[in-house]
C-alpha positions as MATLAB code, in Angstrom:
seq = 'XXXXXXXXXXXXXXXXXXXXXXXXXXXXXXXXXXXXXXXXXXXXXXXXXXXXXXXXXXXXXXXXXXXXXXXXXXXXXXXXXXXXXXXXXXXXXXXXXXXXXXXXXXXXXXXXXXXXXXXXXXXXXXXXXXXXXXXXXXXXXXXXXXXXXXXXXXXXXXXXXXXXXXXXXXXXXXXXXXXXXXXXXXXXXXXXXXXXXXXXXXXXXXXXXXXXXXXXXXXXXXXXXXXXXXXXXXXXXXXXXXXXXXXXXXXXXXXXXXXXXXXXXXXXXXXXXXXXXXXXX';
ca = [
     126.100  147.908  127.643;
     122.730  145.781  127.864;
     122.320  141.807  126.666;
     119.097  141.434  124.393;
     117.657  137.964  124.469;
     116.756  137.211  120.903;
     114.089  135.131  120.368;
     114.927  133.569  117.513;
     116.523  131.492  119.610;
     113.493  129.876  120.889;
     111.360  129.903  117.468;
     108.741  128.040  117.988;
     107.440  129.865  121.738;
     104.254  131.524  121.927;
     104.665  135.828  121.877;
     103.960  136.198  126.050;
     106.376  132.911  126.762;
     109.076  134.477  124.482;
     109.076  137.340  126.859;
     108.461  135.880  129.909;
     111.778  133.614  128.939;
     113.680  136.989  128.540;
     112.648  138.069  131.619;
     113.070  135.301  133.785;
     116.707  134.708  132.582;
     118.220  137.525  133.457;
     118.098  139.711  130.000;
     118.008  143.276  129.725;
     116.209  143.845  126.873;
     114.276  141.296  123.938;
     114.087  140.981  119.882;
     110.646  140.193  118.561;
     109.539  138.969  115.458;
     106.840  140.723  114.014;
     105.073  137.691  112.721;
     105.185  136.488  116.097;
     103.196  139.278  117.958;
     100.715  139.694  114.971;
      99.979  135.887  115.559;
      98.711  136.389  119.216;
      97.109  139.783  117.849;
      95.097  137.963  116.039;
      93.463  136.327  118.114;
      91.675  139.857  119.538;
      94.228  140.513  122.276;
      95.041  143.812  122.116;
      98.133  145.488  121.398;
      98.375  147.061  125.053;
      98.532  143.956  126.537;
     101.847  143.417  124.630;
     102.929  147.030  125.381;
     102.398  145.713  129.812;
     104.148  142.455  128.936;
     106.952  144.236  127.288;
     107.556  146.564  130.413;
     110.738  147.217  132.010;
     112.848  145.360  129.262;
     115.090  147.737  127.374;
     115.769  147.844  124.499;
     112.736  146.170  122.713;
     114.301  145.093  119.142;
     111.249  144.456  115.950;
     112.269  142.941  112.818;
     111.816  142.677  110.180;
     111.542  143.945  107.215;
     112.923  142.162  104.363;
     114.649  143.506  100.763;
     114.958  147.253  102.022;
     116.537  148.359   98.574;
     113.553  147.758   96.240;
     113.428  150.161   94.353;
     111.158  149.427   91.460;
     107.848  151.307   91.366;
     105.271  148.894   92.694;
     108.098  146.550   94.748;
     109.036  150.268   96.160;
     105.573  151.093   96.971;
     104.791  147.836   98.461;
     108.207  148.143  100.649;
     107.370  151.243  102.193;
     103.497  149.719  103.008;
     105.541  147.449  104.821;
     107.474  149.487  107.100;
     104.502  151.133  107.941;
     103.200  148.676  109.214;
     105.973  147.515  111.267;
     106.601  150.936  112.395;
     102.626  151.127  113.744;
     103.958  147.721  115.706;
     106.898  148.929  117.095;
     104.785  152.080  118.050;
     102.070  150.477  119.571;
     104.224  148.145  121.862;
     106.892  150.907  122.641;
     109.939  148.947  120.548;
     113.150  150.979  120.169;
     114.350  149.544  117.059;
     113.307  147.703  113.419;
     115.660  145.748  111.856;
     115.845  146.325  108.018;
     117.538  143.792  105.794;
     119.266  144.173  102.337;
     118.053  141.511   99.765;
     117.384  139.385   98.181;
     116.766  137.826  101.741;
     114.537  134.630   99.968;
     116.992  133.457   96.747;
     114.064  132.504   93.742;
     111.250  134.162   95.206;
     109.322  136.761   93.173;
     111.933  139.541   94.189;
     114.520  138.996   92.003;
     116.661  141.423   94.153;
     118.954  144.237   92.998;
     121.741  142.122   90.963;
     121.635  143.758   87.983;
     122.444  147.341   89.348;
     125.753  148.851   89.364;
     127.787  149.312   93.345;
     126.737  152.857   92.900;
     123.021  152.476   92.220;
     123.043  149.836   94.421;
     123.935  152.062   97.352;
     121.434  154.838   95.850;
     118.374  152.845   96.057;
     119.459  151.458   99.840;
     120.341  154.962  100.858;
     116.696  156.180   99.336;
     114.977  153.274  101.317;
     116.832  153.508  104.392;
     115.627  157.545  104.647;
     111.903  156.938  103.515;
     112.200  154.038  106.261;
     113.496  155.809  108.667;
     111.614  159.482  107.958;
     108.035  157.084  109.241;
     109.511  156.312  112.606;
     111.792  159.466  113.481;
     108.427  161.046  115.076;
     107.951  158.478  117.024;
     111.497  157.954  118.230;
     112.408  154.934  116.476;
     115.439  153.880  115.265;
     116.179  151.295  112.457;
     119.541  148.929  111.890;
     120.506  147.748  108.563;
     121.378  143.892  108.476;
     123.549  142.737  105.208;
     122.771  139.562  104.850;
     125.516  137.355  103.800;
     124.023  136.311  100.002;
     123.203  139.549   98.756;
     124.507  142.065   97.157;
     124.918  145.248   99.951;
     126.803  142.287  102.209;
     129.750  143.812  101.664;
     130.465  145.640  105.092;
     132.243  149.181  103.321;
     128.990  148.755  100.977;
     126.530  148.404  104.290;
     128.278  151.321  105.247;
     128.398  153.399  102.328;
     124.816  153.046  102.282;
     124.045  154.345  105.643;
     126.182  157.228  105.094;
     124.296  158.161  102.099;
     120.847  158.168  103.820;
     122.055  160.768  106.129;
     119.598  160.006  108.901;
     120.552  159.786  112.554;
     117.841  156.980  113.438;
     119.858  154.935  110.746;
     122.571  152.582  111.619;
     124.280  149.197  111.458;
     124.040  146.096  113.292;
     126.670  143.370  113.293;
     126.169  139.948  113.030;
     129.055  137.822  113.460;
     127.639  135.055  111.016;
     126.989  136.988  108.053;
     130.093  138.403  108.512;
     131.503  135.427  108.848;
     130.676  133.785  106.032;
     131.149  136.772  103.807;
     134.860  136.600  104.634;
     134.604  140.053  106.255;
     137.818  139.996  109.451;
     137.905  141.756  113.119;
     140.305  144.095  111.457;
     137.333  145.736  109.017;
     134.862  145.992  112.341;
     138.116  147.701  114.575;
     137.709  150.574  111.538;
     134.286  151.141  111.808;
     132.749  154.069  113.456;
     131.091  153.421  116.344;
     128.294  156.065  115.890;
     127.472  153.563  112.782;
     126.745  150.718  115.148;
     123.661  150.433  116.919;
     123.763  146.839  118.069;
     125.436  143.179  117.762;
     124.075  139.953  117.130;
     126.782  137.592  118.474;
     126.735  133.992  117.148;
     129.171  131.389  115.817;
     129.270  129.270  112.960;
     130.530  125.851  111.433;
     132.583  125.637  108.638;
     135.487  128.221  106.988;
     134.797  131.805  106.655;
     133.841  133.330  103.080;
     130.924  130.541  102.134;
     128.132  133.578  101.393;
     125.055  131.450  100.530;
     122.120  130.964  101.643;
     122.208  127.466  103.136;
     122.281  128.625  106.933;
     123.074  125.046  108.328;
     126.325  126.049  109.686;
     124.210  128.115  112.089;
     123.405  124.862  114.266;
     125.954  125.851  116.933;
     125.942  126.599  119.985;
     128.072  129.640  120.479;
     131.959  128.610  121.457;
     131.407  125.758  119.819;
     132.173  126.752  116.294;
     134.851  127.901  114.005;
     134.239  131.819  114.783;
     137.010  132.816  117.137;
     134.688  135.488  119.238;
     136.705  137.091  121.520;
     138.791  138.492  118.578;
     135.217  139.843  117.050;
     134.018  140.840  120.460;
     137.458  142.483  120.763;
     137.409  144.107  117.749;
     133.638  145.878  118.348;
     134.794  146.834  122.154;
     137.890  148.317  120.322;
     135.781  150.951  117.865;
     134.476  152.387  121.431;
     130.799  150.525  121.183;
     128.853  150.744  124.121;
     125.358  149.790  122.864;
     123.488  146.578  122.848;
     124.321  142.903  122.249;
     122.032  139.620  121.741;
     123.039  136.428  121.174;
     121.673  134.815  118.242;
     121.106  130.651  118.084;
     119.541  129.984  114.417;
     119.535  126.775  115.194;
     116.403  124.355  114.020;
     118.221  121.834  115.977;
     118.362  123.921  119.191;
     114.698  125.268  118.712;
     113.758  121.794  119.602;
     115.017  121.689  123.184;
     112.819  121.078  125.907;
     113.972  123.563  128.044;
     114.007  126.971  126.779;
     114.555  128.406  129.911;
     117.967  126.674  129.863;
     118.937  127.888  126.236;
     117.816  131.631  126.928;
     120.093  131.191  130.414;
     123.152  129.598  129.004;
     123.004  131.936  125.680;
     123.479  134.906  128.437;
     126.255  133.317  129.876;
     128.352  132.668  127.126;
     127.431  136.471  125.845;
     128.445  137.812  129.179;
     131.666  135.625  129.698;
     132.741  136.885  126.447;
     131.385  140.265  126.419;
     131.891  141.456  130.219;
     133.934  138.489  132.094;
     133.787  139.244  135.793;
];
């Protein structure tokens, strides 16, 4: 079991101080955003010099890309541009795993998003996208975990599933995040059932409000974790119970929380709760 320190916690921290906050606090391994390393790349610093800074934490977690199901020609096309290009990141500074998320993730935007396919075609076009994906980064030993994201269609945990079952890859799997879970109504009893091979990590988190909500106003995010309506030690309970041994972060979406003046203190106490849940002494 390792803790991952997810830095979208602490949005708003330069690439090097996200990491150094990782590391000072205790964490195991780190999630990066993408947009977040290729902002310090561009200013000339080369990619090694992410690759030293990323040393000895394990696992290193890259996401993401967005709307992995497109499956129209030039959406397709410009999908798969896209994981290359993440995958080259995630090569270059020795990540372990992409995160992939099903879509629409932005409501209105120019992706209109797969609503008007049928469950079955739905889980075609995922399954194709999730083994093109995953066929760029199996060289290289990367591995890539789907995210259903509460507002879309594939949210649906069987459907998340079903999906990853159809690609057929074994650098494919599943992470969980209590939220969108959460507020697609999904219960510890449907993560108990899963297969544990399925599940390569967990983002822990809580959330305000009744379960089942499913759209994309994330407000009920601003929580710190305990404080909410999620009651985690039956979801922790529930992953522990499918045999999962793998990795956990704990995720604070939380605009209100990004704001702190001490993200030292955030990154420590979010390990804390995680662990006192997770692995009490």
């Amino acid at each position: 079991m390792r803790f991952v320190y997810n830095s979208n916690s602490t949005m708003h921290l330069p690439a090097l101080m996200q990491i150094r906050v990782a590391r000072e606090t205790g964490w195991d391994g780190i999630f990066v955003r993408a947009e977040h390393l290729r902002r310090y790349l561009l200013q000339g610093y080369e990619p090694a010099t992410l690759r030293s800074a990323l040393e000895g934490l394990d696992p290193v977690n890259l996401g993401a890309l967005p709307d992995i199901e497109r499956w129209r020609t030039a959406e397709h096309a410009a999908m798969l541009d896209e994981a290359r290009e993440l995958t080259d990141l995630a090569v270059e500074i020795g990540a372990s795993f992409v995160q992939v998320l099903s879509g629409p993730v932005a409501p209105g935007g120019s992706y209109t998003g797969p609503a008007e396919l049928t469950a079955a075609e739905l889980r075609r076009v995922t399954a194709n996208g999730l083994r093109a994906v995953a066929d760029l980064g199996a060289p290289h030993g990367i591995r890539y975990y789907l995210e259903p994201i509460a507002w879309t269609p594939l949210a649906p945990l069987a459907r998340a599933v079903e999906a990853i079952e159809e690609a057929d890859r074994e650098n494919v799997g599943l992470v969980l995040d209590f939220w969108h879970l959460w507020q697609r109504g999904e219960t510890p009893d449907s993560v108990a059932r899963l297969d544990r091979r399925l599940i390569f990590g967990v983002d822990f988190g809580d959330s305000l409000g009744r379960p089942g909500g499913g759209g994309p106003d994330q407000r009920s995010r601003w929580v710190w974790p305990g404080e909410g309506s999620i009651p985690l030690k039956a979801w922790v309970d529930a992953v522990l119970a499918t045999g999962f041994d793998g990795w956990w972060d704990n995720e604070l979406y939380s605009s209100r929380h990004w704001e702190s003046p001490d993200p030292f203190g955030v990154a420590k106490g979010l390990l804390d709760v995680l662990r006192g849940v997770v692995a009490p002494a």
